[in-house]
Amino acid sequence: MKKSIATLLLAGLASTLAVGTFAIADDAPATQAPGTGAPAQDTKTDKKDKKEEKREKKDGEKSKGTAKIGEAAPNFTLKTTDGKDWSLSDAKGKIVVLEWCNPECPACQRVTSDGTVASMIKDANGVTKDVVFVMVNSSARSQSSLDATAGYLKEHKLDVPAVLDTDGKVGRMYGAKTTPHCYVIDASGVLRYEGAIDDGNPGKKGTNNYVVNAIKQIKAGETVSPEQTRAYGCSVKYKD
Amino acid sequence: MLLPLLAGAATAVPVAAGAVSLDDGDEKTSDQVTGESLVATELVVLTDRVEAGKPFDVAVVFTCSPSWHLYWKNAGDSGAPPTVQWTLPAGFTAKELRFPVPSVHDVPGEKTYVHDGTLALVATIVPPADAATIPAESLLKADLMWMTCKEICLVGRRSHEARVPREATTDSTVAFKTANTRMKPLLAQHPKASLRAIGASASIDGDAAVVVLPPKTATATFVPADTPGVVYGEPRMETTSTGQPALKIPFTLKPQDALGKPLSVAGIVIIDATKSAPVAAEFALEPQGVAGNGQAPAKSPTKQKT
């Protein structure tokens, strides 16, 4: 019974989750999702998507479609576990931390169960209240569906939105390789850090949280260092 | 299933712990297996006694279940290497773990460096120089952690202990000989400690490391070590001005990402990896135009092989 519910949920997700009204650079020819060769947007974009696209252009966002340190982080819109749309552009003016996670991955389980994620959120909020944490699940596996991800956050008392990227377009756009894999975007929308959550490993808590470090340096107006580290953990279980 | 007991000490406690065997295509899921059940581990002491100031090796042997793998010391784009936390008698120290030559898993968008089957990680243990501080029996404790992956990943942990006598005994001598014989094929999978051992040499040439290879080398592979602050480009075979084959490894320095460590261009070069017994050696160069020996490296002009 459980299995069939999960299957139904997955099928439902696949059909209902609209991934990405990606920001298009003013000077970019538009519209290929990196690594897929597929159009980033359906040519039959619905009215809502067109509205969002217009708004993004109005905001003047300049994304070339792939995430690079020091450049504008590509925008995306995904559904949260409670069914709402979440767009990166909505968080403009705040520091955004994207953490790729997968409830099945022991490295994610470690950073969640040992308090690493909770401490990170608390410490970041101690630096600035203008910080938003978002969990991104790009796994295509059925166990990582809506209820699993929501349940995972609830179990670990993490009051942060989680978005589902079942077709993996956003994960590939950001180059997310592992779970966990963290990205820090500053208040002006520029990607400032990507890599490991800390200097630990899948079985051992780290002593230096790179995300909090980056947030502190951003708020102090300093160069982020390190700005890239090697993320550890499971590979992101992309659709193909 | 327990692997045969293998320890360098006559009084060694059991040091092997076993894994279930999962064949290819096994439908067992993560609910049915654990990181521990998928990987058997042993602690193998490669000496029959502990002598003051005389280093000896200890191997940590991992045996993966079929189709599952572990990771090299630089896992690559995902994964994480096994770790060993040592608890040793006072004054003893353990050097960095040495890994065998990994396999390269290269799929679009992800390159990882992995081990499957049975592998031995080796640490050199250095006892204190003062003989009075060597206990009659030295207790070596190793706390292991590993991540093993197939389609999913699981983390395993296990601890092992071995006791090594100060004076060799008949049993410890026999155990040592047995260990040496058994470890020989596993240790043969390790890279040589220097390029010279395989007839190669390396230097920095601008923003690239150039590994000059033995004559008639057809192909060579570079497996980068985990060197924070150094980003490697795609290596390519070239020919030096003197006609020798060379592997040119471009790199970019990012000191801000070095995590406080000295910048180092390092890794393993594997020659003719398709052969049944690949030849491999480790190297490390300081990237600011200074070779590991502190001397300015000889320029090794290269030209693109056509």
XYZ file of C-alpha atoms in Angstrom:
546
model
C 0.000 0.000 0.000
C 2.781 2.316 0.999
C 4.543 1.637 -2.233
C 1.546 2.431 -4.365
C 0.978 5.698 -2.546
C 4.568 6.655 -3.149
C 4.229 5.713 -6.795
C 1.113 7.800 -7.143
C 2.778 10.705 -5.424
C 5.749 10.468 -7.714
C 3.550 10.329 -10.772
C 1.625 13.270 -9.457
C 4.775 15.215 -8.847
C 6.095 14.512 -12.281
C 2.962 15.824 -13.862
C 2.355 18.802 -11.634
C 5.734 20.200 -10.686
C 6.622 22.981 -13.004
C 10.314 23.517 -12.796
C 11.863 26.790 -13.379
C 10.923 30.021 -14.872
C 14.643 30.555 -15.136
C 15.851 34.076 -15.395
C 17.151 34.809 -18.826
C 20.082 37.079 -19.243
C 19.346 40.153 -21.264
C 22.231 39.225 -23.491
C 21.664 35.478 -23.442
C 20.149 33.789 -26.459
C 17.765 31.928 -24.111
C 16.575 28.925 -23.409
C 18.448 25.754 -23.019
C 18.681 24.027 -19.703
C 22.336 23.271 -19.202
C 23.310 19.667 -19.545
C 19.985 18.574 -20.886
C 19.873 19.962 -24.367
C 16.213 20.473 -23.724
C 14.395 23.734 -23.775
C 14.407 25.293 -20.346
C 10.852 26.401 -20.872
C 8.030 24.923 -22.781
C 7.141 27.063 -25.742
C 3.548 26.805 -24.595
C 4.295 28.616 -21.393
C 1.171 29.204 -19.394
C 0.021 32.644 -18.414
C 1.452 32.374 -14.929
C 4.915 31.514 -16.208
C 4.845 34.416 -18.651
C 3.874 36.717 -15.848
C 6.795 35.542 -13.757
C 9.124 35.812 -16.698
C 8.103 39.411 -17.247
C 8.584 40.177 -13.592
C 12.072 38.686 -13.643
C 13.028 40.721 -16.657
C 11.619 43.769 -14.953
C 13.794 43.020 -11.946
C 16.762 43.248 -14.243
C 18.168 39.858 -13.294
C 21.072 38.768 -15.396
C 21.659 35.075 -15.314
C 23.419 33.098 -17.971
C 21.689 29.915 -16.872
C 24.490 28.262 -14.935
C 25.683 29.045 -11.466
C 29.146 30.520 -11.164
C 30.871 32.075 -8.212
C 30.822 35.855 -8.480
C 27.959 35.903 -10.961
C 24.216 36.289 -10.618
C 22.683 33.081 -9.335
C 20.228 31.720 -11.883
C 16.648 32.164 -10.862
C 14.248 29.263 -10.580
C 10.773 28.539 -9.365
C 9.909 25.226 -7.750
C 7.091 23.853 -5.655
C 7.614 23.580 -1.938
C 6.594 20.504 0.007
C 3.410 22.313 1.000
C 2.548 23.026 -2.601
C 3.486 26.672 -2.884
C 5.712 28.221 -5.521
C 9.113 29.334 -4.320
C 11.255 31.567 -6.507
C 14.780 32.630 -5.825
C 13.880 36.101 -7.065
C 11.315 36.402 -4.266
C 14.155 36.376 -1.766
C 16.035 39.227 -3.355
C 17.450 41.535 -0.723
C 18.191 38.601 1.561
C 21.054 36.159 1.743
C 19.860 32.810 0.426
C 21.330 29.455 1.360
C 20.418 26.544 -0.869
C 21.208 23.144 0.566
C 20.794 20.167 -1.703
C 19.550 17.296 0.401
C 18.149 13.816 0.062
C 16.462 12.161 3.048
C 17.895 8.809 1.954
C 21.500 9.942 1.986
C 23.457 9.109 5.148
C 25.589 12.230 4.791
C 22.412 14.360 4.822
C 21.065 12.324 7.688
C 24.273 12.991 9.595
C 24.260 16.752 9.136
C 20.613 16.866 10.072
C 20.535 14.453 12.986
C 23.696 15.688 14.669
C 22.439 19.267 14.711
C 24.794 20.622 12.063
C 21.956 22.072 9.990
C 20.067 23.416 12.994
C 23.238 25.038 14.346
C 23.991 26.483 10.953
C 20.567 28.111 10.748
C 20.803 29.405 14.314
C 24.318 30.770 13.841
C 23.412 32.375 10.530
C 20.402 34.039 12.131
C 22.764 35.320 14.798
C 24.696 37.087 12.069
C 21.702 38.449 10.209
C 17.960 37.991 10.241
C 17.904 38.588 6.515
C 18.864 35.063 5.590
C 16.677 32.427 3.984
C 17.432 28.715 4.011
C 15.926 26.443 1.380
C 16.375 22.695 1.039
C 16.434 21.453 -2.540
C 15.759 17.816 -3.347
C 16.773 16.910 -6.907
C 16.483 13.180 -6.380
C 14.278 11.287 -8.766
C 13.858 8.310 -6.449
C 10.397 7.625 -5.189
C 11.383 7.652 -1.520
C 12.373 11.275 -1.895
C 8.924 12.382 -2.876
C 6.820 15.055 -1.325
C 5.857 13.318 1.897
C 9.320 11.901 2.517
C 10.965 15.289 2.243
C 8.309 17.017 4.307
C 8.446 14.275 6.929
C 12.209 14.489 7.062
C 12.120 18.199 7.826
C 9.364 17.745 10.390
C 11.190 14.881 12.067
C 14.257 17.025 12.485
C 12.264 20.130 13.493
C 13.624 22.165 10.598
C 11.256 25.000 9.890
C 12.589 25.836 6.449
C 11.012 25.447 3.039
C 12.009 22.510 0.905
C 11.565 22.514 -2.832
C 11.382 19.525 -5.131
C 13.396 19.436 -8.309
C 12.352 16.021 -9.480
C 13.563 16.426 -13.048
C 16.898 17.765 -11.790
C 17.014 20.851 -14.004
C 17.759 23.233 -11.169
C 20.311 20.888 -9.630
C 22.153 20.599 -12.917
C 21.918 24.339 -13.470
C 23.675 24.872 -10.149
C 26.074 21.980 -10.675
C 24.952 20.262 -7.484
C 26.944 17.041 -7.205
C 26.353 15.795 -3.712
C 23.929 15.762 -0.860
C 24.587 17.886 1.068
C 25.895 20.555 -1.301
C 25.470 24.167 -0.231
C 25.240 27.459 -2.084
C 25.266 30.938 -0.551
C 23.792 33.787 -2.567
C 24.202 37.336 -1.317
C 21.472 39.946 -1.025
C 22.148 41.252 -4.503
C 21.661 37.773 -5.979
C 25.321 36.944 -6.573
C 26.581 33.433 -5.849
C 29.334 33.791 -3.242
C 29.978 30.253 -1.965
C 29.450 26.689 -3.122
C 30.631 23.422 -1.670
C 30.601 21.444 1.542
C 28.474 22.406 4.503
C 31.482 22.048 6.782
C 34.887 20.457 7.140
C 33.482 17.169 8.404
C 32.738 13.973 6.549
C 29.723 11.678 6.184
C 30.409 10.150 9.582
C 31.879 13.030 11.515
C 30.641 16.501 12.382
C 32.851 19.289 11.164
C 34.300 22.044 13.283
C 34.076 24.830 10.707
C 30.783 25.566 9.005
C 31.632 27.049 5.619
C 28.136 28.418 5.066
C 28.102 30.435 8.283
C 31.641 31.539 7.511
C 30.514 32.846 4.116
C 27.518 34.653 5.599
C 29.724 36.360 8.178
C 32.133 37.492 5.482
C 29.352 38.726 3.217
C 27.849 40.769 6.042
C 31.282 42.163 6.900
C 31.812 43.159 3.286
C 34.768 40.826 2.999
C 35.871 38.468 0.277
C 34.403 35.051 0.944
C 37.131 32.544 1.690
C 36.843 29.731 0.971
C 34.404 30.435 -1.815
C 34.552 26.886 -3.171
C 35.189 23.629 -1.356
C 34.802 20.001 -2.315
C 31.388 18.885 -1.141
C 31.169 15.447 0.432
C 28.263 13.077 0.500
C 26.154 10.940 -1.784
C 25.884 11.800 -5.441
C 22.677 13.601 -6.347
C 20.343 10.890 -7.639
C 19.294 12.644 -10.813
C 16.583 11.338 -13.055
C 19.011 10.123 -15.703
C 30.792 -14.243 7.339
C 34.058 -13.614 9.070
C 37.216 -13.341 7.086
C 40.117 -15.416 8.340
C 41.723 -14.037 11.445
C 44.829 -12.160 10.537
C 46.905 -10.182 12.961
C 50.517 -9.564 13.580
C 50.252 -10.234 17.235
C 50.039 -13.568 18.944
C 47.572 -12.243 21.443
C 45.553 -10.282 18.973
C 41.883 -10.045 19.561
C 39.719 -11.001 16.572
C 40.287 -8.233 14.086
C 38.088 -9.187 11.181
C 34.454 -8.398 10.926
C 32.334 -9.462 8.088
C 29.896 -8.426 5.454
C 26.954 -10.156 3.919
C 27.447 -11.127 0.323
C 25.201 -9.402 -2.151
C 25.382 -10.536 -5.726
C 24.844 -8.312 -8.710
C 21.212 -7.555 -9.174
C 20.388 -8.304 -5.588
C 17.130 -6.604 -4.825
C 17.886 -5.969 -1.174
C 17.318 -2.394 -0.197
C 18.771 -0.042 2.344
C 16.205 -1.382 4.823
C 17.869 -4.781 4.654
C 21.532 -3.956 4.525
C 23.749 -1.606 6.447
C 27.071 0.027 5.801
C 28.551 -2.536 8.161
C 26.934 -5.538 6.478
C 28.259 -4.511 3.056
C 31.914 -4.133 3.951
C 34.208 -6.543 5.777
C 37.177 -5.019 7.551
C 40.397 -6.236 9.144
C 43.351 -4.755 10.940
C 46.596 -6.383 9.848
C 49.808 -5.582 11.679
C 52.884 -5.893 9.498
C 55.448 -6.576 12.161
C 56.098 -9.223 14.765
C 57.301 -6.788 17.446
C 57.448 -3.145 18.427
C 60.931 -1.712 18.607
C 61.716 1.741 19.947
C 61.932 4.316 17.177
C 61.413 1.737 14.445
C 58.327 2.463 12.328
C 56.109 -0.369 11.177
C 53.094 -0.605 8.937
C 49.525 -1.495 9.777
C 47.053 -2.300 7.013
C 43.344 -1.692 7.269
C 41.760 -4.102 4.829
C 38.311 -3.437 3.384
C 36.371 -5.964 1.326
C 33.390 -4.514 -0.503
C 30.309 -6.481 -1.471
C 29.999 -7.028 -5.233
C 28.971 -3.877 -7.148
C 29.541 -1.660 -4.111
C 32.525 0.617 -3.858
C 34.499 2.781 -1.490
C 36.258 6.036 -2.305
C 39.868 7.045 -2.772
C 41.422 9.729 -0.554
C 40.119 12.265 -3.053
C 36.641 10.956 -3.736
C 36.107 13.283 -6.681
C 32.752 14.883 -7.397
C 30.895 12.922 -4.729
C 31.493 10.420 -1.976
C 34.002 10.497 0.837
C 37.064 8.423 1.675
C 37.215 5.954 4.540
C 38.726 7.365 7.696
C 40.704 5.716 10.479
C 40.936 7.265 13.911
C 43.859 5.732 15.794
C 44.170 5.271 19.525
C 47.773 4.336 20.262
C 49.993 3.924 23.299
C 51.572 7.101 24.667
C 54.271 8.484 22.417
C 53.172 6.528 19.336
C 52.107 8.403 16.231
C 50.394 7.315 13.006
C 51.299 8.785 9.655
C 48.811 9.603 6.920
C 46.904 6.689 5.394
C 48.222 5.459 2.073
C 45.668 4.350 -0.500
C 45.949 1.994 -3.482
C 45.546 3.271 -7.023
C 41.842 3.997 -7.560
C 39.635 3.333 -10.544
C 38.196 6.344 -12.305
C 34.407 6.402 -12.654
C 33.743 8.955 -15.333
C 30.122 9.546 -16.234
C 28.731 12.749 -17.736
C 28.791 15.442 -15.098
C 30.503 13.353 -12.462
C 33.974 11.945 -12.034
C 34.801 9.919 -8.945
C 37.803 7.889 -7.793
C 36.805 4.588 -6.278
C 37.859 1.181 -5.028
C 35.971 -2.065 -5.232
C 36.813 -5.608 -4.205
C 39.464 -5.877 -1.517
C 41.861 -3.057 -0.750
C 44.389 -2.256 1.942
C 44.906 1.208 3.382
C 48.251 1.413 5.087
C 49.476 3.608 7.917
C 52.977 3.740 9.259
C 53.057 3.684 13.043
C 56.030 5.373 14.662
C 56.861 4.212 18.196
C 58.749 6.531 20.537
C 62.535 6.397 20.418
C 62.915 5.653 24.124
C 62.863 1.881 24.637
C 61.712 2.338 28.217
C 58.409 3.723 26.965
C 57.517 0.704 24.827
C 54.944 -1.401 26.674
C 55.296 -5.188 26.827
C 52.272 -5.282 24.601
C 51.228 -2.338 22.487
C 47.494 -1.951 21.978
C 46.586 -0.413 18.632
C 42.974 0.651 18.240
C 41.481 1.756 14.945
C 38.019 3.315 14.653
C 36.940 3.020 11.035
C 34.289 4.957 9.151
C 33.440 4.478 5.502
C 30.796 5.347 2.976
C 29.985 2.603 0.499
C 27.851 3.282 -2.539
C 26.117 1.542 -5.396
C 22.847 3.181 -6.377
C 22.516 4.343 -2.805
C 25.141 5.103 -0.191
C 25.480 3.750 3.301
C 27.856 4.688 6.075
C 29.554 2.000 8.139
C 31.593 2.111 11.317
C 33.634 -0.533 13.067
C 36.479 -0.647 15.568
C 39.397 -3.038 15.628
C 42.168 -3.693 18.062
C 45.471 -5.471 17.739
C 48.102 -6.181 20.362
C 51.720 -6.261 19.312
C 54.416 -7.659 21.629
C 57.654 -5.884 22.420
C 59.532 -9.144 21.956
C 58.707 -11.337 18.993
C 57.091 -14.647 19.829
C 56.756 -17.764 17.728
C 53.114 -16.949 17.128
C 53.732 -13.316 16.256
C 56.479 -14.321 13.829
C 54.219 -16.815 12.080
C 51.383 -14.292 11.985
C 53.700 -11.669 10.526
C 54.878 -14.000 7.757
C 51.311 -14.956 6.954
C 50.287 -11.310 6.888
C 53.164 -10.398 4.603
C 52.227 -13.113 2.131
C 48.591 -12.193 2.150
C 49.153 -8.453 1.926
C 51.666 -8.658 -0.909
C 49.107 -8.567 -3.763
C 47.145 -5.825 -2.027
C 50.212 -3.691 -1.427
C 51.181 -4.182 -5.076
C 48.101 -2.125 -5.901
C 49.645 0.915 -4.233
C 51.362 3.599 -6.263
C 55.094 4.042 -5.984
C 56.076 6.825 -3.628
C 57.988 8.758 -6.270
C 57.902 9.209 -10.021
C 61.547 8.232 -10.245
C 60.537 4.662 -9.352
C 58.635 4.409 -12.625
C 61.153 6.294 -14.721
C 59.209 9.555 -14.767
C 59.798 13.068 -13.485
C 57.672 16.157 -12.956
C 58.066 19.878 -12.905
C 55.979 22.999 -13.025
C 55.867 24.816 -16.346
C 53.892 28.001 -15.892
C 50.327 27.087 -15.138
C 50.762 23.375 -15.746
C 52.506 20.418 -14.215
C 54.459 18.432 -16.770
C 55.122 14.790 -16.025
C 57.777 13.448 -18.365
C 57.049 9.769 -18.899
C 59.226 6.805 -19.793
C 59.846 6.350 -23.539
C 57.137 4.456 -25.432
C 54.471 5.375 -22.909
C 51.276 5.427 -24.936
C 48.798 6.779 -22.419
C 48.816 8.171 -18.940
C 46.100 9.124 -16.514
C 46.246 11.757 -13.794
C 44.246 11.257 -10.631
C 44.353 14.466 -8.588
C 44.878 14.373 -4.854
C 42.601 16.446 -2.651
C 44.521 19.703 -2.909
C 42.340 22.615 -1.765
C 43.036 25.787 -3.701
C 44.175 24.012 -6.851
C 41.714 23.420 -9.675
C 42.860 21.000 -12.357
C 42.110 21.182 -16.043
C 41.981 18.291 -18.456
C 45.416 16.622 -18.779
C 46.724 15.895 -22.241
C 49.551 13.857 -23.718
C 52.292 15.868 -25.355
C 55.817 15.324 -26.579
C 58.729 17.219 -25.063
C 61.265 19.008 -27.203
C 63.553 16.038 -26.643
C 60.935 13.660 -27.974
C 59.793 12.168 -24.691
C 56.140 11.548 -23.968
C 54.735 13.809 -21.290
C 51.457 14.391 -19.527
C 50.640 18.067 -19.215
C 48.277 18.864 -16.373
C 46.956 22.425 -16.429
C 45.907 23.964 -13.144
C 44.520 27.166 -11.718
C 45.406 28.399 -8.279
C 42.738 29.667 -5.920
C 44.631 30.488 -2.723
C 41.433 31.733 -1.117
C 40.128 28.154 -1.198
C 43.257 26.506 0.214
C 41.738 26.139 3.702
C 44.972 27.347 5.232
C 47.011 24.544 3.716
C 50.064 25.016 1.494
C 49.181 24.942 -2.175
C 50.258 21.691 -3.769
C 49.860 20.211 -7.222
C 49.651 16.531 -6.434
C 48.184 13.216 -7.396
C 48.904 9.904 -9.026
C 50.082 9.329 -12.569
C 49.039 5.973 -13.971
C 50.879 4.782 -17.035
C 49.103 2.681 -19.633
C 46.193 2.034 -17.325
C 44.615 -0.444 -19.700
C 47.384 -2.935 -19.075
C 46.725 -5.683 -16.561
C 49.325 -4.325 -14.158
C 49.303 -0.550 -14.445
C 52.345 1.338 -13.247
C 51.604 4.287 -11.026
C 53.401 6.757 -8.832
C 52.546 9.691 -6.632
C 53.962 13.154 -6.986
C 53.552 16.531 -5.334
C 54.891 19.854 -6.548
C 54.797 23.290 -5.089
C 53.078 25.430 -7.683
C 55.025 28.683 -7.295
C 57.838 27.498 -9.517
C 59.607 25.645 -6.752
C 59.983 21.888 -6.940
C 59.501 19.639 -3.941
C 63.232 19.605 -3.331
C 63.287 23.370 -2.986
C 65.180 23.792 -6.246
C 63.844 25.697 -9.184
C 62.618 23.040 -11.597
C 64.315 22.580 -14.912
C 62.144 23.948 -17.670
C 60.610 21.221 -19.695
C 59.382 22.784 -22.890
C 56.596 20.817 -24.414
C 54.783 20.848 -27.689
C 51.357 19.578 -28.510
C 51.371 16.022 -29.786
C 49.835 15.883 -33.194
